[in-house]
Amino acid sequence: MMKLSFQRLDDILNYLITQSSPVTLDALSKLTKVSGRTVRSDIKSINELISKQGAEVFLIRKKGYLLSYHNKKIFEDFWNNKDTGTFLFTSSESRVQYLLRIFLTSDSFITQDFLLSVLFVSTNTLYNDFRTVKHLLADYQLSIVNKSNLGYRLEGEEIDIRMAINQLIFQENLTDFITASNTREKDLCLNIDFQKFSFFFEKYLNKIVQKDSDYFHKNAFSGILLSFSRIKEKKIINNFDLNPSLKEKVKKAILDFLRASEDEFKIVIPEVERRYIIYLLTENFPNLLFDNNNKENMLLAKQIVNDVTFDLFQLTKSRWTLDEGLKLSLIDHFNRLLNIHQIKSTRNNPILDVVKNDFPYPFELAISQVQKIEKRYDISLTEDEVSYIALYFASAIENSNDNVLTIAVVCGTGKILSSIIEGRIRKKFPYTFSEIKKLSYLEYEELENKNKYQIVVTTIQNKNLAKKNVIFFDNSNLDKSFKNIEKRIKEINLITISNRHFNPSHFMVIEEKKSKETVLEEISNILYKDKSVTVDFFNDLLAREELSSTVINDSIALPHPLNDSVVKSTIFVAVVPRGLEWDENTNVKFIFLLAIKSNEVEELQNVYDTLLDFIYSNDKQESLIKNPNYNNLLNIFT
């Protein structure tokens, strides 16, 4: 989509955006293949369009044209807003998306000169982008081949091309799908009337599919639309052996949908494509599958969930593991999962990274349970499926009352005011305190063990109450009172972790280039020598890394062992100012190796919660990079 009046203006401005020094008129003329006079006219037109948007193209005498900003933010908002075209390539991400799109949808060879002229980048930059694209396509068994004198072209099976389009192009715009703007699906499937296809999908299929997930609804919708478009272009899947069995009551609706589509879009859907389309539907809506194995799957799902919740309770001793709502949700999930496995499929989770980053403790619990499920029931589960299970755990934890903090409300004017304060605290900090005790000042003074309450809130200003864990609660300034309570909650968690788990001998700064395996082995050897871990610890670390990446927020790794090889709980911290390659395309600057004993698994939640403050604080990370020493680590965490 053009931002200016016509494409050449977009091309000139895009080129000037990337240049830090003036560009001669002759260079712009050669670039656009028009006369210098035309270029000058184009520059004038560009300025008329962008001068009110924070920028202007100036002519610097004897040097050339330079884009100058009088308000760069306004210009960037204008230039980047709702851009869906292929000519704004000021970032690697936008160029990679363009390359994916052009190779996945083109049959002809594409020359390097063409790509360079469109992208306005150097050959080295193009090669770097190519490496990213090739890496992404390799996951779909697709490759880009180069033939001399012809150029580049994609090679691979049709079914893999469709999967790549679905995952790498269509999945970027779930919000657009929900709001019915579907720009990418429309653009890539122009040979199919989008409105008519939407009408048919609604008329024949919406009455039989589940509507509890926009994501799975989008997958089926986009996948079938793409299939119709590719069939019309004579790009047919050669081989697809799966033949999912449908419930009788849904067969007619699907067949009616296919017949109506053939007539409307003037296509013939071969049998292999029919099987593939039915597979797309059942993959996203397992309720359509014939329930021949439903009883067996339901019994197996119940057995798996009973094992999981029993094991979790033994591991954590937490009441949330016994929640009936959690059990019912997990049974339903595993039943659907087993149905999907019948058709040899899996389901992706579009928020996998969010789950790993924001809910690391539930994710680790899910990893440990999935490992046992796979061994016990010979079922293979993907990382995406693990993340769905983690979300159920996270929800149960969030809604549980398994909390370790206790608070006392000390009020000298009676229980009515203290009850009001208790209500305000429960509303402001739900699921935080296991006990809120209301006491008079005399009752508090008579307590033999005042340390039982980590936080004391009082309406009494008294020097005998001037202690670190005592907070004056000012009813006339609730914001300040709540902020003081929140601050104390964080302090308790941070101090507990730093005092118990940080150790100056378990801290290092890595300046030289090393591999991930080398660093993990060095740390394992240090921990083994001081008898914190067993000899199996290093292998257990590698085993956990094989299951799923332990990188959070792209720059922080939280490695930990898979099995019970920890003797004494500790956290080993390594700072890598220049970065260490952890996974492919991921460089970490901080390593928090979590060696936590298996019988202290509940401690992991506090550790993760505390580390999340560091993970999402650029200031704290920058401080530790600039001043990488143990004392600064303690300062940051306490």
XYZ file of C-alpha atoms in Angstrom:
638
model
C 0.000 0.000 0.000
C 1.437 3.369 -1.028
C 1.774 6.072 1.596
C 2.270 8.935 -0.899
C 0.562 9.799 -4.182
C 2.315 7.193 -6.331
C 4.942 4.509 -5.940
C 8.006 6.415 -7.155
C 7.536 8.989 -4.370
C 7.447 6.155 -1.833
C 10.614 4.693 -3.338
C 12.518 7.985 -3.186
C 11.452 8.746 0.383
C 12.188 5.195 1.556
C 15.680 5.504 0.116
C 16.295 8.895 1.739
C 15.125 7.515 5.108
C 17.988 5.026 5.040
C 20.668 7.604 4.146
C 22.615 9.622 6.730
C 24.449 11.812 4.170
C 23.133 13.850 1.215
C 22.194 11.988 -1.992
C 23.021 13.613 -5.319
C 20.384 14.347 -7.926
C 22.228 12.076 -10.350
C 22.093 9.157 -7.903
C 18.338 9.601 -7.376
C 17.833 9.865 -11.134
C 19.656 6.567 -11.725
C 17.785 4.935 -8.862
C 14.342 5.863 -10.186
C 15.238 5.728 -13.909
C 13.723 9.179 -14.564
C 15.262 12.528 -15.466
C 16.735 14.941 -12.926
C 13.946 17.363 -13.711
C 11.364 14.738 -12.793
C 13.215 13.947 -9.564
C 13.151 17.620 -8.563
C 9.424 17.684 -9.209
C 9.032 14.497 -7.151
C 10.975 16.018 -4.224
C 8.638 19.012 -4.309
C 5.610 16.703 -4.224
C 7.109 14.706 -1.340
C 7.653 17.859 0.711
C 4.080 18.989 0.122
C 2.936 15.669 1.571
C 5.316 15.268 4.522
C 6.083 18.817 5.706
C 3.113 18.698 8.077
C 4.157 15.218 9.232
C 7.395 16.211 10.969
C 9.944 15.996 8.134
C 11.192 17.670 4.960
C 13.712 16.936 2.181
C 16.333 19.690 1.940
C 18.779 20.418 -0.881
C 22.271 20.986 0.462
C 24.155 22.973 -2.164
C 26.833 21.016 -4.069
C 26.073 17.887 -2.000
C 22.550 16.674 -2.639
C 19.240 15.931 -0.949
C 18.903 15.019 2.739
C 15.827 14.111 4.765
C 15.611 16.267 7.884
C 13.190 15.904 10.815
C 11.621 18.720 12.788
C 9.557 16.128 14.725
C 10.802 12.593 14.118
C 8.144 10.920 16.283
C 5.296 12.516 14.296
C 6.924 11.430 11.047
C 7.521 7.846 12.220
C 3.923 7.593 13.456
C 2.728 8.798 10.059
C 5.095 6.610 8.012
C 4.641 3.393 9.978
C 0.938 3.661 10.681
C -1.038 0.775 9.138
C 1.628 0.148 6.530
C 0.945 -3.123 4.722
C 2.935 -2.476 1.577
C 6.173 -4.011 0.415
C 8.235 -0.872 0.009
C 8.959 0.168 3.579
C 12.102 -1.746 4.443
C 13.817 0.256 7.140
C 14.046 -2.796 9.443
C 15.241 -6.361 9.066
C 11.828 -7.638 10.191
C 10.004 -5.854 7.365
C 12.512 -7.095 4.789
C 12.294 -10.692 6.054
C 8.492 -10.547 5.854
C 8.735 -9.298 2.253
C 11.219 -12.027 1.289
C 9.060 -14.726 2.871
C 6.022 -13.460 1.044
C 7.635 -13.154 -2.367
C 9.321 -16.582 -2.249
C 6.328 -18.435 -0.793
C 3.945 -17.063 -3.415
C 6.098 -16.978 -6.551
C 6.924 -19.751 -9.018
C 9.424 -17.773 -11.061
C 13.088 -17.077 -10.372
C 13.849 -13.808 -8.557
C 17.125 -12.063 -9.308
C 19.447 -10.520 -6.747
C 19.445 -7.226 -8.678
C 15.663 -7.039 -8.428
C 15.725 -7.608 -4.652
C 18.470 -5.033 -4.143
C 16.591 -2.432 -6.185
C 13.376 -3.022 -4.217
C 14.857 -3.269 -0.733
C 17.460 -0.472 -1.080
C 20.055 -2.386 0.961
C 23.620 -3.543 0.454
C 24.486 -7.039 -0.743
C 25.767 -7.952 2.747
C 22.479 -6.860 4.336
C 20.536 -8.885 1.786
C 22.641 -11.978 2.560
C 22.034 -11.505 6.295
C 18.279 -11.313 5.686
C 18.550 -14.388 3.451
C 20.112 -16.352 6.300
C 17.173 -15.484 8.559
C 14.657 -16.464 5.868
C 16.405 -19.755 5.139
C 16.469 -20.583 8.849
C 12.720 -19.916 9.155
C 11.870 -21.960 6.048
C 14.047 -24.902 7.106
C 11.495 -25.709 9.831
C 9.028 -26.450 7.009
C 11.427 -28.530 4.881
C 11.619 -25.662 2.373
C 14.775 -24.235 0.821
C 15.782 -21.344 -1.435
C 17.987 -22.456 -4.321
C 20.173 -20.216 -6.479
C 20.689 -20.969 -10.157
C 23.243 -18.967 -12.137
C 21.856 -16.506 -14.630
C 18.334 -17.163 -13.334
C 18.206 -16.135 -9.683
C 16.562 -17.546 -6.553
C 13.496 -19.760 -6.198
C 11.742 -21.683 -3.426
C 11.748 -25.478 -3.552
C 9.596 -27.806 -1.481
C 6.304 -29.685 -1.226
C 2.995 -27.852 -1.655
C 1.694 -28.927 1.752
C 4.810 -27.489 3.411
C 4.455 -24.216 1.490
C 0.890 -23.829 2.769
C 1.958 -24.569 6.319
C 4.718 -21.947 6.061
C 2.314 -19.327 4.704
C -0.126 -20.074 7.520
C 2.502 -19.928 10.250
C 4.923 -17.270 8.989
C 2.582 -14.819 7.250
C -1.008 -15.296 8.384
C -0.215 -15.784 12.079
C 1.145 -12.255 12.338
C -2.286 -10.651 12.271
C -4.679 -12.426 14.660
C -5.998 -9.039 15.801
C -6.776 -8.093 12.195
C -8.642 -11.368 11.791
C -10.741 -10.797 14.901
C -11.599 -7.270 13.765
C -12.350 -8.520 10.222
C -9.637 -6.539 8.433
C -7.796 -9.701 7.199
C -5.434 -7.771 4.932
C -2.857 -10.521 4.404
C -5.333 -13.299 3.715
C -7.137 -11.083 1.218
C -3.915 -10.006 -0.510
C -2.528 -13.521 -0.875
C -5.821 -15.072 -2.001
C -7.064 -12.443 -4.441
C -8.396 -15.080 -6.859
C -11.051 -16.093 -4.298
C -13.874 -13.675 -3.463
C -13.204 -13.024 0.222
C -16.695 -11.844 1.108
C -18.308 -14.825 -0.584
C -15.916 -17.242 1.130
C -16.710 -15.634 4.504
C -20.412 -16.019 3.798
C -20.034 -19.725 2.938
C -17.872 -20.396 6.009
C -20.488 -18.738 8.194
C -23.434 -20.448 6.506
C -22.151 -24.023 6.443
C -19.430 -24.358 9.084
C -19.999 -21.894 11.922
C -22.929 -23.961 13.189
C -20.728 -27.054 13.685
C -17.411 -25.627 14.869
C -16.495 -24.473 18.382
C -16.263 -20.719 18.858
C -14.328 -20.637 22.124
C -11.017 -19.699 20.441
C -10.488 -16.940 17.872
C -7.075 -18.431 17.161
C -8.308 -21.878 16.089
C -11.210 -20.336 14.190
C -8.704 -18.184 12.287
C -6.450 -21.177 11.557
C -9.260 -23.141 9.937
C -10.660 -20.124 8.068
C -7.297 -18.983 6.681
C -6.080 -22.512 5.921
C -9.139 -23.391 3.826
C -9.163 -20.000 2.051
C -5.510 -20.529 1.123
C -6.250 -24.073 -0.069
C -9.007 -22.837 -2.400
C -6.690 -20.123 -3.760
C -3.838 -22.585 -4.396
C -6.206 -25.114 -6.013
C -7.429 -22.417 -8.382
C -3.809 -21.770 -9.363
C -3.430 -25.538 -10.057
C -1.057 -25.956 -7.090
C -2.351 -29.237 -5.731
C -1.091 -31.289 -2.794
C 0.441 -34.446 -4.221
C 0.083 -36.765 -1.280
C -1.904 -36.671 1.948
C -2.674 -40.021 3.545
C -4.593 -38.958 6.648
C -8.340 -39.434 6.413
C -9.990 -38.147 9.631
C -13.327 -39.766 10.528
C -16.110 -37.233 10.989
C -19.219 -37.404 13.128
C -22.217 -38.193 10.982
C -24.037 -34.978 11.881
C -21.164 -32.773 10.586
C -20.422 -34.650 7.336
C -23.312 -33.091 5.443
C -22.451 -29.531 6.459
C -18.846 -29.928 5.295
C -19.816 -31.597 2.001
C -22.383 -28.857 1.321
C -19.701 -26.250 2.002
C -17.263 -27.900 -0.443
C -19.898 -28.285 -3.194
C -21.049 -24.669 -2.869
C -17.438 -23.477 -2.968
C -16.653 -25.510 -6.098
C -19.618 -23.972 -7.909
C -18.999 -20.413 -6.753
C -15.216 -20.252 -7.201
C -15.080 -22.417 -10.326
C -12.684 -24.962 -8.855
C -12.539 -28.749 -8.638
C -11.420 -30.016 -5.226
C -9.616 -33.344 -5.662
C -10.069 -36.109 -3.095
C -6.607 -35.522 -1.604
C -7.487 -31.855 -1.058
C -10.830 -32.806 0.518
C -8.995 -34.953 3.036
C -6.593 -32.103 3.741
C -9.412 -29.571 4.261
C -11.207 -31.956 6.624
C -7.903 -32.387 8.439
C -7.620 -28.574 8.829
C -11.086 -28.494 10.361
C -10.583 -31.410 12.760
C -7.115 -30.193 13.738
C -8.616 -26.945 15.004
C -12.001 -28.334 16.066
C -11.533 -31.859 17.494
C -15.248 -31.903 18.397
C -15.888 -32.764 14.712
C -14.061 -36.099 14.964
C -15.995 -39.345 15.128
C -16.083 -40.351 18.788
C -15.260 -44.029 18.298
C -12.406 -43.659 20.799
C -14.060 -40.970 22.876
C -14.772 -43.152 25.911
C -11.259 -44.536 25.916
C -9.797 -41.054 25.485
C -11.939 -39.656 28.293
C -10.892 -42.441 30.672
C -7.250 -41.920 29.745
C -7.589 -38.127 30.167
C -9.048 -38.621 33.661
C -6.244 -41.009 34.607
C -3.581 -38.572 33.360
C -5.123 -35.658 35.274
C -5.447 -37.730 38.478
C -1.759 -38.611 38.217
C -0.772 -35.000 37.479
C -2.731 -33.419 40.336
C -1.627 -36.093 42.828
C 2.001 -35.641 41.831
C 1.733 -31.844 41.984
C 0.274 -32.008 45.487
C 3.053 -34.305 46.669
C 5.579 -31.952 45.103
C 4.208 -28.577 46.230
C 1.812 -29.385 49.116
C -0.370 -26.615 47.661
C -4.153 -26.614 47.847
C -4.525 -25.232 44.328
C -3.516 -28.642 42.978
C -6.735 -30.107 44.461
C -9.030 -27.531 42.871
C -11.937 -29.279 41.102
C -12.123 -26.559 38.461
C -8.489 -27.218 37.540
C -9.171 -30.959 37.250
C -12.220 -30.497 35.002
C -10.361 -28.036 32.743
C -7.363 -30.367 32.428
C -9.573 -33.390 31.677
C -11.320 -31.476 28.896
C -7.962 -30.297 27.547
C -6.356 -33.754 27.533
C -9.465 -35.298 25.977
C -9.261 -32.815 23.077
C -5.511 -33.343 22.891
C -5.921 -37.120 22.559
C -8.531 -36.621 19.836
C -6.108 -34.402 17.912
C -3.354 -36.984 18.308
C -5.687 -39.474 16.589
C -5.189 -37.519 13.375
C -1.428 -37.229 14.030
C -1.603 -33.515 14.597
C -0.628 -30.951 17.224
C -1.854 -27.459 18.018
C 0.286 -24.323 18.202
C -0.017 -21.764 20.973
C 0.288 -18.197 19.615
C 1.316 -16.904 23.065
C 3.978 -19.538 23.785
C 6.667 -16.913 24.427
C 4.328 -14.920 26.677
C 3.635 -18.021 28.785
C 7.346 -18.828 29.117
C 8.263 -15.234 29.960
C 5.403 -14.261 32.262
C 4.584 -17.597 33.920
C 7.946 -19.365 34.302
C 6.982 -21.234 37.491
C 3.784 -22.831 36.075
C 5.690 -23.562 32.865
C 8.390 -25.450 34.782
C 5.742 -27.412 36.669
C 4.132 -28.282 33.326
C 7.506 -29.363 31.881
C 8.112 -31.707 34.823
C 4.617 -33.229 34.551
C 4.754 -33.643 30.780
C 8.035 -35.514 31.093
C 6.334 -38.007 33.421
C 3.246 -38.263 31.211
C 5.394 -39.068 28.173
C 7.231 -41.854 30.014
C 4.151 -43.260 31.733
C 1.689 -43.190 28.827
C 3.973 -43.144 25.773
C 2.465 -39.848 24.577
C 4.622 -37.200 22.913
C 3.719 -33.575 23.723
C 5.105 -30.439 22.068
C 6.313 -27.278 23.772
C 3.118 -25.535 22.617
C 1.017 -28.177 24.357
C 3.132 -27.779 27.500
C 2.362 -24.053 27.482
C -1.411 -24.691 27.401
C -1.091 -26.915 30.487
C 1.028 -24.212 32.150
C -1.784 -21.694 31.617
C -4.212 -23.929 33.517
C -1.688 -24.178 36.357
C -1.139 -20.404 36.344
C -4.872 -19.743 36.559
C -5.274 -22.158 39.493
C -2.305 -20.623 41.340
C -3.631 -17.102 40.762
C -7.024 -18.031 42.208
C -5.749 -20.060 45.146
C -5.249 -19.085 48.751
C -1.883 -20.856 49.071
C 0.033 -17.856 50.252
C 2.942 -17.665 52.650
C 2.630 -14.042 53.793
C 0.774 -13.100 56.959
C -0.282 -9.621 58.052
C -1.574 -8.148 61.299
C -3.857 -5.106 61.442
C -3.319 -3.239 64.717
C -6.041 -0.693 65.432
C -6.746 1.088 68.709
C -10.310 2.157 67.949
C -11.947 -1.248 67.751
C -12.676 -4.033 65.302
C -14.936 -2.019 62.987
C -12.127 0.120 61.560
C -9.737 -2.834 61.472
C -12.387 -4.819 59.523
C -12.659 -1.961 57.011
C -8.856 -1.917 56.601
C -8.836 -5.725 56.208
C -11.425 -5.464 53.431
C -9.398 -2.811 51.641
C -6.226 -4.909 51.876
C -7.996 -8.038 50.542
C -9.400 -6.041 47.647
C -6.090 -4.370 46.818
C -3.915 -7.489 47.297
C -6.058 -10.535 46.424
C -4.484 -13.976 46.919
C -1.458 -12.433 48.685
C -1.971 -13.172 52.383
C -2.750 -16.519 54.010
C -3.856 -14.737 57.172
C -4.969 -11.213 58.076
C -5.169 -10.955 61.884
C -7.051 -8.035 63.503
C -5.586 -6.974 66.843
C -5.805 -4.160 69.372
C -2.556 -2.554 70.466
C -2.678 -4.432 73.789
C -3.283 -7.757 72.016
C -0.338 -7.100 69.740
C 1.940 -6.202 72.661
C 1.004 -9.446 74.447
C 1.953 -11.593 71.447
C 4.821 -13.927 72.332
C 5.912 -14.312 68.710
C 5.444 -11.025 66.913
C 7.660 -12.280 64.076
C 4.825 -14.573 63.026
C 3.507 -11.629 60.981
C 5.838 -10.477 58.219
C 3.863 -7.244 57.873
C 2.096 -5.227 60.552
C -0.304 -2.459 59.548
C -1.336 -0.013 62.236
C -3.368 3.160 62.600
C -1.403 4.008 65.753
C 1.627 6.267 65.556
C 3.770 4.978 68.408
C 7.561 4.786 68.748
C 7.232 1.209 70.081
C 5.805 0.305 66.674
C 8.589 1.995 64.721
C 10.000 -1.187 63.213
C 10.827 -2.129 59.654
C 7.925 -4.522 59.241
C 5.385 -2.069 60.719
C 3.547 0.229 58.301
C 1.477 3.205 59.376
C -1.883 3.027 57.611
C -3.190 6.521 56.912
C -6.893 6.376 55.991
C -6.628 9.878 54.572
C -3.900 8.806 52.140
C -4.781 5.299 50.930
C -2.496 5.455 47.868
C 0.579 6.026 50.019
C -0.494 3.348 52.509
C -1.008 0.731 49.779
C 2.284 1.648 48.104
C 4.098 1.113 51.397
C 2.475 -2.325 51.799
C 3.324 -3.252 48.197
C 6.914 -2.134 48.697
C 7.227 -4.258 51.828
C 5.805 -7.326 50.053
C 8.495 -6.999 47.375
C 11.211 -6.419 49.954
C 10.280 -9.615 51.805
C 10.492 -11.724 48.650
C 13.748 -10.118 47.490
C 15.525 -10.337 50.851
C 14.424 -13.934 51.343
C 15.937 -14.937 48.015
C 19.174 -12.971 48.280
C 19.869 -14.123 51.831
C 19.089 -17.763 51.170
C 20.327 -18.324 47.640
C 22.926 -15.755 46.583
C 26.556 -16.442 47.412
C 29.715 -14.489 46.440
C 31.428 -17.730 45.382
C 28.504 -18.378 43.039
C 28.997 -15.277 40.914
C 31.131 -14.775 37.817
C 31.710 -12.335 34.991
C 32.419 -13.868 31.577
C 34.499 -11.629 29.320
C 35.902 -14.119 26.802
C 33.913 -15.948 24.142
C 32.608 -19.338 25.335
C 29.917 -21.811 24.355
C 26.787 -22.395 26.406
C 27.878 -25.955 27.204
C 31.311 -24.771 28.399
C 29.808 -22.196 30.762
C 27.262 -24.653 32.177
C 29.993 -27.230 32.732
C 32.238 -24.692 34.497
C 29.406 -23.642 36.814
C 28.457 -27.283 37.460
C 32.043 -28.070 38.466
C 32.114 -25.160 40.930
C 28.825 -26.256 42.504
C 29.989 -29.877 42.658
C 33.243 -28.943 44.403
C 31.398 -27.074 47.167
C 28.934 -29.982 47.487
C 25.876 -28.027 46.342
C 25.052 -30.538 43.586
C 25.718 -34.153 42.646
C 27.904 -35.398 39.799
C 24.784 -35.740 37.576
C 23.958 -32.046 37.725
C 25.584 -30.994 34.432
C 23.849 -33.749 32.447
C 20.543 -32.826 34.101
C 21.047 -29.214 32.969
C 21.592 -30.301 29.369
C 18.573 -32.620 29.515
C 16.357 -29.689 30.556
C 17.758 -27.499 27.762
C 16.834 -30.162 25.203
C 13.170 -30.008 26.237
C 12.675 -26.272 25.854
C 14.757 -23.105 25.816
C 15.250 -21.536 29.245
C 15.799 -18.056 27.777
C 13.412 -15.351 28.968
C 12.960 -11.947 27.370
C 15.723 -12.680 24.813
C 18.652 -11.715 27.068
C 18.286 -13.741 30.290
C 18.752 -17.501 30.699
C 17.350 -19.417 33.671
C 18.923 -22.895 33.303
C 18.066 -25.542 35.893
C 18.298 -29.336 36.197
C 15.622 -31.737 35.061
C 16.085 -34.294 37.845
C 16.911 -34.334 41.556
C 20.642 -33.567 41.497
C 20.695 -30.583 43.912
C 22.037 -31.072 47.435
C 21.870 -27.457 48.682
C 19.688 -24.798 47.050
C 21.521 -21.891 45.478
C 21.427 -19.483 42.545
C 24.593 -19.119 40.467
C 24.737 -15.775 38.621
C 26.901 -15.111 35.567
C 27.062 -11.747 33.796
C 28.167 -11.746 30.141
C 28.563 -8.087 29.043
C 29.350 -9.002 25.409
C 26.682 -11.674 25.216
C 26.800 -15.459 24.955
C 25.111 -17.438 22.171
C 22.541 -19.572 23.972
C 20.153 -20.685 21.274
C 20.250 -20.026 17.563
C 19.842 -16.258 17.069
C 19.695 -15.667 20.861
C 22.477 -13.988 22.840
C 22.075 -13.752 26.594
C 23.820 -11.304 28.904
C 22.655 -12.749 32.214
C 22.582 -16.336 33.466
C 20.685 -17.153 36.647
C 21.340 -20.859 37.127
C 18.654 -22.152 39.501
C 19.874 -25.059 41.611
C 16.805 -25.573 43.819
C 16.191 -28.819 45.713
C 13.208 -30.826 44.468
C 11.532 -30.778 47.899
C 11.701 -26.958 47.861
C 9.805 -26.587 44.603
C 7.415 -24.048 46.150
C 10.479 -21.857 46.702
C 10.820 -21.671 42.915
C 7.710 -19.533 42.699
C 9.254 -16.874 44.955
C 12.497 -17.063 43.003
C 10.740 -16.626 39.654
C 8.525 -13.816 40.935
C 11.567 -11.932 42.205
C 13.589 -12.494 39.046
C 10.702 -11.180 36.934
C 11.296 -7.732 38.457
C 14.847 -7.870 37.137
C 13.843 -9.418 33.818
C 11.508 -6.543 32.978
C 13.683 -3.726 34.332
C 16.069 -2.263 31.749
C 17.561 -0.008 34.431
C 18.507 -2.928 36.687
C 19.967 -4.893 33.802
C 21.967 -1.895 32.595
C 23.249 -1.325 36.130
C 24.537 -4.895 36.413
C 26.170 -4.730 32.972
C 27.955 -1.457 33.795
C 28.991 -2.620 37.254
C 29.153 -6.444 37.143
C 30.087 -7.433 40.685
C 28.486 -9.325 43.548
C 27.839 -6.281 45.758
C 25.939 -4.578 42.969
C 23.912 -7.760 42.451
C 22.875 -7.632 46.117
C 22.096 -3.926 45.865
C 19.847 -4.559 42.871
C 17.983 -7.386 44.587
C 17.711 -5.829 48.042
